[in-house]
PDB file of C-alpha atoms in Angstrom:
ATOM      1  CA  UNK A 300      98.629 121.994 115.560  1.00  0.00           C
ATOM      2  CA  UNK A 301     101.579 120.764 117.290  1.00  0.00           C
ATOM      3  CA  UNK A 302     104.571 121.338 116.300  1.00  0.00           C
ATOM      4  CA  UNK A 303     106.210 117.959 114.679  1.00  0.00           C
ATOM      5  CA  UNK A 304     103.888 118.211 112.430  1.00  0.00           C
ATOM      6  CA  UNK A 305     103.287 121.588 111.201  1.00  0.00           C
ATOM      7  CA  UNK A 306     107.501 120.400 110.558  1.00  0.00           C
ATOM      8  CA  UNK A 307     106.070 117.809 108.944  1.00  0.00           C
ATOM      9  CA  UNK A 308     103.219 120.288 106.258  1.00  0.00           C
ATOM     10  CA  UNK A 309     106.267 122.937 105.759  1.00  0.00           C
ATOM     11  CA  UNK A 310     105.528 122.683 101.862  1.00  0.00           C
ATOM     12  CA  UNK A 311     102.255 122.611 101.862  1.00  0.00           C
ATOM     13  CA  UNK A 312     100.178 125.762 101.759  1.00  0.00           C
ATOM     14  CA  UNK A 313      96.912 124.956 104.004  1.00  0.00           C
ATOM     15  CA  UNK A 314      94.307 125.980 106.305  1.00  0.00           C
ATOM     16  CA  UNK A 315      95.516 125.601 110.076  1.00  0.00           C
ATOM     17  CA  UNK A 316      91.930 124.862 110.911  1.00  0.00           C
ATOM     18  CA  UNK A 317      91.737 121.843 108.544  1.00  0.00           C
ATOM     19  CA  UNK A 318      91.970 118.043 109.381  1.00  0.00           C
ATOM     20  CA  UNK A 319      94.888 116.540 108.163  1.00  0.00           C
ATOM     21  CA  UNK A 320      94.858 114.298 106.002  1.00  0.00           C
ATOM     22  CA  UNK A 321      97.316 110.485 104.894  1.00  0.00           C
ATOM     23  CA  UNK A 322      95.384 109.217 101.951  1.00  0.00           C
ATOM     24  CA  UNK A 323      97.142 106.876  98.901  1.00  0.00           C
ATOM     25  CA  UNK A 324      96.811 102.908  97.586  1.00  0.00           C
ATOM     26  CA  UNK A 325      96.854 100.006 100.527  1.00  0.00           C
ATOM     27  CA  UNK A 326     100.022  98.934  98.523  1.00  0.00           C
ATOM     28  CA  UNK A 327     102.448  99.641  96.648  1.00  0.00           C
ATOM     29  CA  UNK A 328     101.625  98.051  93.326  1.00  0.00           C
ATOM     30  CA  UNK A 329     103.353 100.308  90.533  1.00  0.00           C
ATOM     31  CA  UNK A 330     104.985 103.638  89.983  1.00  0.00           C
ATOM     32  CA  UNK A 331     102.684 104.856  87.538  1.00  0.00           C
ATOM     33  CA  UNK A 332      99.905 104.073  90.497  1.00  0.00           C
ATOM     34  CA  UNK A 333     101.282 106.270  92.706  1.00  0.00           C
ATOM     35  CA  UNK A 334     102.285 108.994  91.383  1.00  0.00           C
ATOM     36  CA  UNK A 335      98.487 109.016  89.553  1.00  0.00           C
ATOM     37  CA  UNK A 336      97.338 108.556  93.279  1.00  0.00           C
ATOM     38  CA  UNK A 337      99.483 111.661  94.706  1.00  0.00           C
ATOM     39  CA  UNK A 338      99.548 113.364  91.518  1.00  0.00           C
ATOM     40  CA  UNK A 339      95.467 114.056  91.804  1.00  0.00           C
ATOM     41  CA  UNK A 340      94.917 113.893  96.208  1.00  0.00           C
ATOM     42  CA  UNK A 341      98.045 116.694  96.361  1.00  0.00           C
ATOM     43  CA  UNK A 342      95.408 119.119  93.621  1.00  0.00           C
ATOM     44  CA  UNK A 343      91.978 118.322  95.600  1.00  0.00           C
ATOM     45  CA  UNK A 344      93.976 118.680  98.582  1.00  0.00           C
ATOM     46  CA  UNK A 345      95.967 121.887  97.972  1.00  0.00           C
ATOM     47  CA  UNK A 346      92.728 123.648  96.689  1.00  0.00           C
ATOM     48  CA  UNK A 347      91.238 122.940  99.775  1.00  0.00           C
ATOM     49  CA  UNK A 348      93.438 123.780 102.347  1.00  0.00           C
ATOM     50  CA  UNK A 349      94.052 120.149 103.783  1.00  0.00           C
ATOM     51  CA  UNK A 350      98.018 119.273 104.687  1.00  0.00           C
ATOM     52  CA  UNK A 351      98.214 116.020 103.165  1.00  0.00           C
ATOM     53  CA  UNK A 352     100.581 112.504 103.894  1.00  0.00           C
ATOM     54  CA  UNK A 353     100.886 110.485 101.101  1.00  0.00           C
ATOM     55  CA  UNK A 354     100.749 106.458 102.164  1.00  0.00           C
ATOM     56  CA  UNK A 355     101.463 103.187 100.910  1.00  0.00           C
ATOM     57  CA  UNK A 356     103.022 100.657 102.230  1.00  0.00           C
ATOM     58  CA  UNK A 357     105.910  98.517 100.957  1.00  0.00           C
ATOM     59  CA  UNK A 358     105.503  95.426 102.162  1.00  0.00           C
ATOM     60  CA  UNK A 359     101.956  93.147 103.274  1.00  0.00           C
ATOM     61  CA  UNK A 360     102.881  90.906 105.906  1.00  0.00           C
ATOM     62  CA  UNK A 361      99.216  90.896 107.658  1.00  0.00           C
ATOM     63  CA  UNK A 362      97.390  89.259 105.219  1.00  0.00           C
ATOM     64  CA  UNK A 363      94.932  86.832 105.211  1.00  0.00           C
ATOM     65  CA  UNK A 364      96.204  83.980 102.662  1.00  0.00           C
ATOM     66  CA  UNK A 365      99.514  82.878 101.769  1.00  0.00           C
ATOM     67  CA  UNK A 366      99.343  83.066  98.369  1.00  0.00           C
ATOM     68  CA  UNK A 367      98.122  87.399  98.724  1.00  0.00           C
ATOM     69  CA  UNK A 368     100.508  89.944  97.140  1.00  0.00           C
ATOM     70  CA  UNK A 369     103.231  91.600  99.277  1.00  0.00           C
ATOM     71  CA  UNK A 370     104.508  93.804  97.747  1.00  0.00           C
ATOM     72  CA  UNK A 371     107.350  94.684  94.897  1.00  0.00           C
ATOM     73  CA  UNK A 372     110.483  93.848  97.113  1.00  0.00           C
ATOM     74  CA  UNK A 373     111.333  96.372  99.776  1.00  0.00           C
ATOM     75  CA  UNK A 374     114.097  98.289  98.606  1.00  0.00           C
ATOM     76  CA  UNK A 375     111.873  98.555  95.079  1.00  0.00           C
ATOM     77  CA  UNK A 376     108.814  99.527  97.075  1.00  0.00           C
ATOM     78  CA  UNK A 377     110.510 102.139  99.613  1.00  0.00           C
ATOM     79  CA  UNK A 378     112.536 103.916  97.156  1.00  0.00           C
ATOM     80  CA  UNK A 379     109.146 104.230  94.876  1.00  0.00           C
ATOM     81  CA  UNK A 380     107.692 105.925  97.783  1.00  0.00           C
ATOM     82  CA  UNK A 381     110.801 108.453  98.525  1.00  0.00           C
ATOM     83  CA  UNK A 382     110.257 108.843  95.236  1.00  0.00           C
ATOM     84  CA  UNK A 383     106.758 109.815  95.147  1.00  0.00           C
ATOM     85  CA  UNK A 384     106.971 112.244  98.217  1.00  0.00           C
ATOM     86  CA  UNK A 385     109.774 114.080  96.482  1.00  0.00           C
ATOM     87  CA  UNK A 386     107.858 115.498  93.093  1.00  0.00           C
ATOM     88  CA  UNK A 387     104.867 115.938  95.527  1.00  0.00           C
ATOM     89  CA  UNK A 388     106.961 117.658  98.233  1.00  0.00           C
ATOM     90  CA  UNK A 389     104.600 115.526 100.424  1.00  0.00           C
ATOM     91  CA  UNK A 390     105.666 113.843 103.167  1.00  0.00           C
ATOM     92  CA  UNK A 391     105.378 110.380 103.597  1.00  0.00           C
ATOM     93  CA  UNK A 392     104.185 106.994 105.532  1.00  0.00           C
ATOM     94  CA  UNK A 393     104.597 103.235 106.115  1.00  0.00           C
ATOM     95  CA  UNK A 394     104.144 100.600 107.883  1.00  0.00           C
ATOM     96  CA  UNK A 395     106.215  98.389 109.025  1.00  0.00           C
ATOM     97  CA  UNK A 396     105.803  95.010 111.440  1.00  0.00           C
ATOM     98  CA  UNK A 397     109.290  94.358 112.763  1.00  0.00           C
ATOM     99  CA  UNK A 398     111.421  95.854 115.095  1.00  0.00           C
ATOM    100  CA  UNK A 399     114.640  95.312 112.067  1.00  0.00           C
ATOM    101  CA  UNK A 400     112.727  97.547 109.576  1.00  0.00           C
ATOM    102  CA  UNK A 401     112.591 100.083 111.795  1.00  0.00           C
ATOM    103  CA  UNK A 402     115.833 101.954 110.883  1.00  0.00           C
ATOM    104  CA  UNK A 403     115.862 100.868 106.867  1.00  0.00           C
ATOM    105  CA  UNK A 404     111.984 101.897 106.663  1.00  0.00           C
ATOM    106  CA  UNK A 405     112.737 105.061 108.459  1.00  0.00           C
ATOM    107  CA  UNK A 406     115.711 106.351 105.681  1.00  0.00           C
ATOM    108  CA  UNK A 407     112.599 106.825 103.092  1.00  0.00           C
ATOM    109  CA  UNK A 408     109.520 107.775 104.781  1.00  0.00           C
ATOM    110  CA  UNK A 409     108.815 110.745 107.274  1.00  0.00           C
ATOM    111  CA  UNK A 410     106.356 108.338 109.453  1.00  0.00           C
ATOM    112  CA  UNK A 411     106.573 105.349 110.221  1.00  0.00           C
ATOM    113  CA  UNK A 412     103.238 103.468 110.601  1.00  0.00           C
ATOM    114  CA  UNK A 413     102.419 100.027 113.801  1.00  0.00           C
ATOM    115  CA  UNK A 414      99.509  97.950 112.720  1.00  0.00           C
ATOM    116  CA  UNK A 415      97.086  97.451 114.996  1.00  0.00           C
ATOM    117  CA  UNK A 416      97.986  94.029 115.862  1.00  0.00           C
ATOM    118  CA  UNK A 417     101.530  94.931 116.789  1.00  0.00           C
ATOM    119  CA  UNK A 418     100.235  97.966 118.796  1.00  0.00           C
ATOM    120  CA  UNK A 419     102.091  95.870 121.956  1.00  0.00           C
ATOM    121  CA  UNK A 420     104.706  95.049 120.464  1.00  0.00           C
ATOM    122  CA  UNK A 421     107.326  96.820 122.802  1.00  0.00           C
ATOM    123  CA  UNK A 422     110.850  96.413 120.416  1.00  0.00           C
ATOM    124  CA  UNK A 423     108.518  97.171 117.813  1.00  0.00           C
ATOM    125  CA  UNK A 424     107.694 100.792 119.090  1.00  0.00           C
ATOM    126  CA  UNK A 425     111.302 101.212 121.074  1.00  0.00           C
ATOM    127  CA  UNK A 426     112.528 100.634 117.081  1.00  0.00           C
ATOM    128  CA  UNK A 427     110.287 102.658 115.335  1.00  0.00           C
ATOM    129  CA  UNK A 428     110.960 105.705 118.634  1.00  0.00           C
ATOM    130  CA  UNK A 429     114.545 105.631 118.387  1.00  0.00           C
ATOM    131  CA  UNK A 430     115.116 106.874 114.511  1.00  0.00           C
ATOM    132  CA  UNK A 431     113.550 109.509 115.776  1.00  0.00           C
ATOM    133  CA  UNK A 432     110.877 109.386 112.899  1.00  0.00           C
ATOM    134  CA  UNK A 433     107.016 110.433 113.561  1.00  0.00           C
ATOM    135  CA  UNK A 434     105.066 107.134 115.026  1.00  0.00           C
ATOM    136  CA  UNK A 435     101.297 107.142 113.945  1.00  0.00           C
ATOM    137  CA  UNK A 436     100.325 103.853 116.243  1.00  0.00           C
ATOM    138  CA  UNK A 437      97.222 102.225 115.330  1.00  0.00           C
ATOM    139  CA  UNK A 438      94.907 101.342 118.232  1.00  0.00           C
ATOM    140  CA  UNK A 439      94.478  97.512 118.830  1.00  0.00           C
ATOM    141  CA  UNK A 440      90.964  96.069 117.398  1.00  0.00           C
ATOM    142  CA  UNK A 441      91.211  94.502 121.121  1.00  0.00           C
ATOM    143  CA  UNK A 442      92.113  97.790 123.335  1.00  0.00           C
ATOM    144  CA  UNK A 443      90.805 100.668 124.736  1.00  0.00           C
ATOM    145  CA  UNK A 444      91.128 104.420 123.897  1.00  0.00           C
ATOM    146  CA  UNK A 445      92.331 104.963 127.162  1.00  0.00           C
ATOM    147  CA  UNK A 446      94.993 101.151 127.239  1.00  0.00           C
ATOM    148  CA  UNK A 447      96.852 102.564 124.179  1.00  0.00           C
ATOM    149  CA  UNK A 448      98.282 105.240 126.952  1.00  0.00           C
ATOM    150  CA  UNK A 449     100.740 102.677 127.458  1.00  0.00           C
ATOM    151  CA  UNK A 450     101.695 102.560 123.895  1.00  0.00           C
ATOM    152  CA  UNK A 451     102.376 106.359 123.916  1.00  0.00           C
ATOM    153  CA  UNK A 452     104.226 106.141 126.958  1.00  0.00           C
ATOM    154  CA  UNK A 453     106.910 103.462 125.466  1.00  0.00           C
ATOM    155  CA  UNK A 454     107.502 105.853 122.351  1.00  0.00           C
ATOM    156  CA  UNK A 455     107.890 108.500 125.047  1.00  0.00           C
ATOM    157  CA  UNK A 456     110.297 106.668 127.117  1.00  0.00           C
ATOM    158  CA  UNK A 457     112.075 105.664 123.954  1.00  0.00           C
ATOM    159  CA  UNK A 458     112.420 109.879 123.851  1.00  0.00           C
ATOM    160  CA  UNK A 459     110.779 110.233 120.974  1.00  0.00           C
ATOM    161  CA  UNK A 460     107.734 112.744 121.712  1.00  0.00           C
ATOM    162  CA  UNK A 461     106.523 112.501 118.124  1.00  0.00           C
ATOM    163  CA  UNK A 462     103.136 110.712 118.160  1.00  0.00           C
ATOM    164  CA  UNK A 463      99.671 110.337 116.187  1.00  0.00           C
ATOM    165  CA  UNK A 464      97.614 107.603 117.174  1.00  0.00           C
ATOM    166  CA  UNK A 465      95.106 105.960 115.029  1.00  0.00           C
ATOM    167  CA  UNK A 466      91.589 104.897 115.131  1.00  0.00           C
ATOM    168  CA  UNK A 467      90.310 101.886 113.414  1.00  0.00           C
ATOM    169  CA  UNK A 468      87.694 100.111 114.918  1.00  0.00           C
ATOM    170  CA  UNK A 469      86.980  97.292 117.749  1.00  0.00           C
ATOM    171  CA  UNK A 470      86.547  94.107 116.509  1.00  0.00           C
ATOM    172  CA  UNK A 471      82.685  92.836 116.933  1.00  0.00           C
ATOM    173  CA  UNK A 472      82.569  89.031 116.694  1.00  0.00           C
ATOM    174  CA  UNK A 473      84.671  86.782 114.289  1.00  0.00           C
ATOM    175  CA  UNK A 474      83.782  88.909 110.789  1.00  0.00           C
ATOM    176  CA  UNK A 475      82.799  92.374 111.459  1.00  0.00           C
ATOM    177  CA  UNK A 476      84.347  95.284 113.829  1.00  0.00           C
ATOM    178  CA  UNK A 477      82.389  98.620 114.833  1.00  0.00           C
ATOM    179  CA  UNK A 478      83.922 102.364 115.975  1.00  0.00           C
ATOM    180  CA  UNK A 479      83.511 103.215 119.392  1.00  0.00           C
ATOM    181  CA  UNK A 480      83.587 107.251 118.345  1.00  0.00           C
ATOM    182  CA  UNK A 481      84.681 107.655 122.347  1.00  0.00           C
ATOM    183  CA  UNK A 482      87.948 106.765 121.186  1.00  0.00           C
ATOM    184  CA  UNK A 483      89.275 109.543 119.642  1.00  0.00           C
ATOM    185  CA  UNK A 484      88.666 112.328 122.793  1.00  0.00           C
ATOM    186  CA  UNK A 485      90.304 108.722 125.402  1.00  0.00           C
ATOM    187  CA  UNK A 486      92.940 108.849 122.929  1.00  0.00           C
ATOM    188  CA  UNK A 487      94.034 112.979 122.790  1.00  0.00           C
ATOM    189  CA  UNK A 488      94.024 112.949 126.440  1.00  0.00           C
ATOM    190  CA  UNK A 489      96.708 111.342 126.235  1.00  0.00           C
ATOM    191  CA  UNK A 490      98.044 114.517 124.768  1.00  0.00           C
ATOM    192  CA  UNK A 491      98.408 113.221 120.942  1.00  0.00           C
ATOM    193  CA  UNK A 492      96.493 113.590 117.452  1.00  0.00           C
ATOM    194  CA  UNK A 493      94.069 111.292 116.153  1.00  0.00           C
ATOM    195  CA  UNK A 494      93.443 109.585 113.271  1.00  0.00           C
ATOM    196  CA  UNK A 495      90.196 108.260 112.462  1.00  0.00           C
ATOM    197  CA  UNK A 496      91.124 104.947 109.608  1.00  0.00           C
ATOM    198  CA  UNK A 497      87.902 105.647 107.824  1.00  0.00           C
ATOM    199  CA  UNK A 498      88.591 102.115 105.347  1.00  0.00           C
ATOM    200  CA  UNK A 499      90.069  99.517 107.854  1.00  0.00           C
ATOM    201  CA  UNK A 500      87.278 100.201 110.212  1.00  0.00           C
ATOM    202  CA  UNK A 501      84.678  98.898 107.534  1.00  0.00           C
ATOM    203  CA  UNK A 502      87.159  95.895 107.038  1.00  0.00           C
ATOM    204  CA  UNK A 503      85.204  92.415 107.289  1.00  0.00           C
ATOM    205  CA  UNK A 504      88.354  90.442 108.400  1.00  0.00           C
ATOM    206  CA  UNK A 505      88.422  86.568 108.278  1.00  0.00           C
ATOM    207  CA  UNK A 506      86.222  85.859 105.755  1.00  0.00           C
ATOM    208  CA  UNK A 507      86.379  82.421 104.607  1.00  0.00           C
ATOM    209  CA  UNK A 508      87.366  83.072 101.217  1.00  0.00           C
ATOM    210  CA  UNK A 509      90.426  83.746 102.525  1.00  0.00           C
ATOM    211  CA  UNK A 510      90.564  88.219 101.102  1.00  0.00           C
ATOM    212  CA  UNK A 511      88.843  90.690 103.514  1.00  0.00           C
ATOM    213  CA  UNK A 512      85.597  92.021 103.312  1.00  0.00           C
ATOM    214  CA  UNK A 513      84.042  95.786 103.595  1.00  0.00           C
ATOM    215  CA  UNK A 514      81.796  97.769 103.585  1.00  0.00           C
ATOM    216  CA  UNK A 515      83.096 100.653 101.330  1.00  0.00           C
ATOM    217  CA  UNK A 516      79.804 102.360 101.613  1.00  0.00           C
ATOM    218  CA  UNK A 517      80.134 103.556 104.518  1.00  0.00           C
ATOM    219  CA  UNK A 518      83.207 105.354 104.512  1.00  0.00           C
ATOM    220  CA  UNK A 519      82.075 108.533 103.913  1.00  0.00           C
ATOM    221  CA  UNK A 520      79.335 107.617 107.273  1.00  0.00           C
ATOM    222  CA  UNK A 521      82.542 107.360 109.223  1.00  0.00           C
ATOM    223  CA  UNK A 522      84.460 110.272 108.753  1.00  0.00           C
ATOM    224  CA  UNK A 523      81.738 112.575 108.366  1.00  0.00           C
ATOM    225  CA  UNK A 524      81.413 111.421 112.418  1.00  0.00           C
ATOM    226  CA  UNK A 525      85.306 110.978 113.140  1.00  0.00           C
ATOM    227  CA  UNK A 526      85.535 114.939 112.160  1.00  0.00           C
ATOM    228  CA  UNK A 527      82.321 115.680 114.930  1.00  0.00           C
ATOM    229  CA  UNK A 528      83.671 113.624 117.437  1.00  0.00           C
ATOM    230  CA  UNK A 529      87.184 115.754 117.077  1.00  0.00           C
ATOM    231  CA  UNK A 530      89.461 113.651 115.209  1.00  0.00           C
ATOM    232  CA  UNK A 531      92.829 115.460 113.440  1.00  0.00           C
ATOM    233  CA  UNK A 532      93.251 113.994 110.725  1.00  0.00           C
ATOM    234  CA  UNK A 533      91.298 111.115 108.397  1.00  0.00           C
ATOM    235  CA  UNK A 534      93.105 107.907 107.212  1.00  0.00           C
ATOM    236  CA  UNK A 535      91.180 107.013 103.786  1.00  0.00           C
ATOM    237  CA  UNK A 536      93.020 104.140 101.263  1.00  0.00           C
ATOM    238  CA  UNK A 537      92.050 104.951  97.649  1.00  0.00           C
ATOM    239  CA  UNK A 538      92.613 103.212  94.364  1.00  0.00           C
ATOM    240  CA  UNK A 539      91.084 104.202  90.788  1.00  0.00           C
ATOM    241  CA  UNK A 540      89.921 101.462  90.469  1.00  0.00           C
ATOM    242  CA  UNK A 541      89.601  99.158  93.779  1.00  0.00           C
ATOM    243  CA  UNK A 542      88.243  96.093  92.152  1.00  0.00           C
ATOM    244  CA  UNK A 543      91.787  95.081  90.550  1.00  0.00           C
ATOM    245  CA  UNK A 544      93.362  96.244  93.645  1.00  0.00           C
ATOM    246  CA  UNK A 545      95.804  93.773  95.329  1.00  0.00           C
ATOM    247  CA  UNK A 546      95.075  94.337  99.009  1.00  0.00           C
ATOM    248  CA  UNK A 547      91.755  95.939 100.491  1.00  0.00           C
ATOM    249  CA  UNK A 548      89.754  96.507  97.271  1.00  0.00           C
ATOM    250  CA  UNK A 549      87.185  95.850  99.321  1.00  0.00           C
ATOM    251  CA  UNK A 550      87.141  98.284 101.488  1.00  0.00           C
ATOM    252  CA  UNK A 551      89.113 101.673  99.637  1.00  0.00           C
ATOM    253  CA  UNK A 552      87.552 104.692  98.575  1.00  0.00           C
ATOM    254  CA  UNK A 553      87.265 104.973  94.512  1.00  0.00           C
ATOM    255  CA  UNK A 554      89.618 107.642  93.967  1.00  0.00           C
ATOM    256  CA  UNK A 555      86.858 109.593  91.568  1.00  0.00           C
ATOM    257  CA  UNK A 556      84.871 110.060  94.859  1.00  0.00           C
ATOM    258  CA  UNK A 557      87.278 111.546  97.134  1.00  0.00           C
ATOM    259  CA  UNK A 558      87.354 114.826  96.422  1.00  0.00           C
ATOM    260  CA  UNK A 559      83.618 115.810  96.937  1.00  0.00           C
ATOM    261  CA  UNK A 560      83.771 114.023 100.212  1.00  0.00           C
ATOM    262  CA  UNK A 561      86.406 115.859 100.893  1.00  0.00           C
ATOM    263  CA  UNK A 562      84.434 118.908 100.104  1.00  0.00           C
ATOM    264  CA  UNK A 563      81.812 117.702 102.326  1.00  0.00           C
ATOM    265  CA  UNK A 564      84.720 117.386 105.252  1.00  0.00           C
ATOM    266  CA  UNK A 565      85.301 120.673 104.972  1.00  0.00           C
ATOM    267  CA  UNK A 566      82.476 122.068 105.761  1.00  0.00           C
ATOM    268  CA  UNK A 567      81.589 119.975 108.969  1.00  0.00           C
ATOM    269  CA  UNK A 568      84.925 120.470 109.764  1.00  0.00           C
ATOM    270  CA  UNK A 569      84.501 124.622 109.574  1.00  0.00           C
ATOM    271  CA  UNK A 570      81.174 123.581 111.182  1.00  0.00           C
ATOM    272  CA  UNK A 571      82.118 121.962 114.270  1.00  0.00           C
ATOM    273  CA  UNK A 572      84.741 123.988 115.541  1.00  0.00           C
TER     274      UNK A 572
END
């Protein structure tokens, strides 16, 4: 595990040979939701020796429909994210969408996540890098793992070596994604930890209804294949009741199903390392 990850997880007890987990509800809906999810997931991860990062977005700027929920407000959302991390002694992450969001978000979150659609935005990458926080860049659905070297170079040239890359599928036609697992070793060649986004890679975007679809029944399949391919971490959005979630409910994992999946993945990780 790279030193910056060790620093992130210094308050947790975990198996150093395990993968790390980034998980939480897609968007901050309420304090009660954040506390419920963080509490349950942190307990599961502690029991399984998995280092854990809590994730939830304070603002969702990249929604299909203008009528979709985007957040509770920036200051409230960010303060609830920080409060949740402090309550369970967890590092936190949220996505940012513009360069002027980087510094404010960095006051509350430990990791700044760059959405896949924005992974080539130079000013956004530099602004995130200059905060000194860990920067997690999701690979664009239109890029190969090899081409993500340019995103890595932009962040490094801004003086930041704390970089994570995340695979989240490749556009296939207009309304589907596929996962090319070659991207995991290809992105690891850039000398950074690589994460598999097991939920967004199962999205079915661009639906005429204005609501993105998904295939959550395949989350376990994607996660297991990623561990076998050498992923350092997994990204799984989870919710107690995805059917009523305010964002990405169609591809989130129901919270009650997370523990059994992680148990299987820990066994698989031990078999392949």
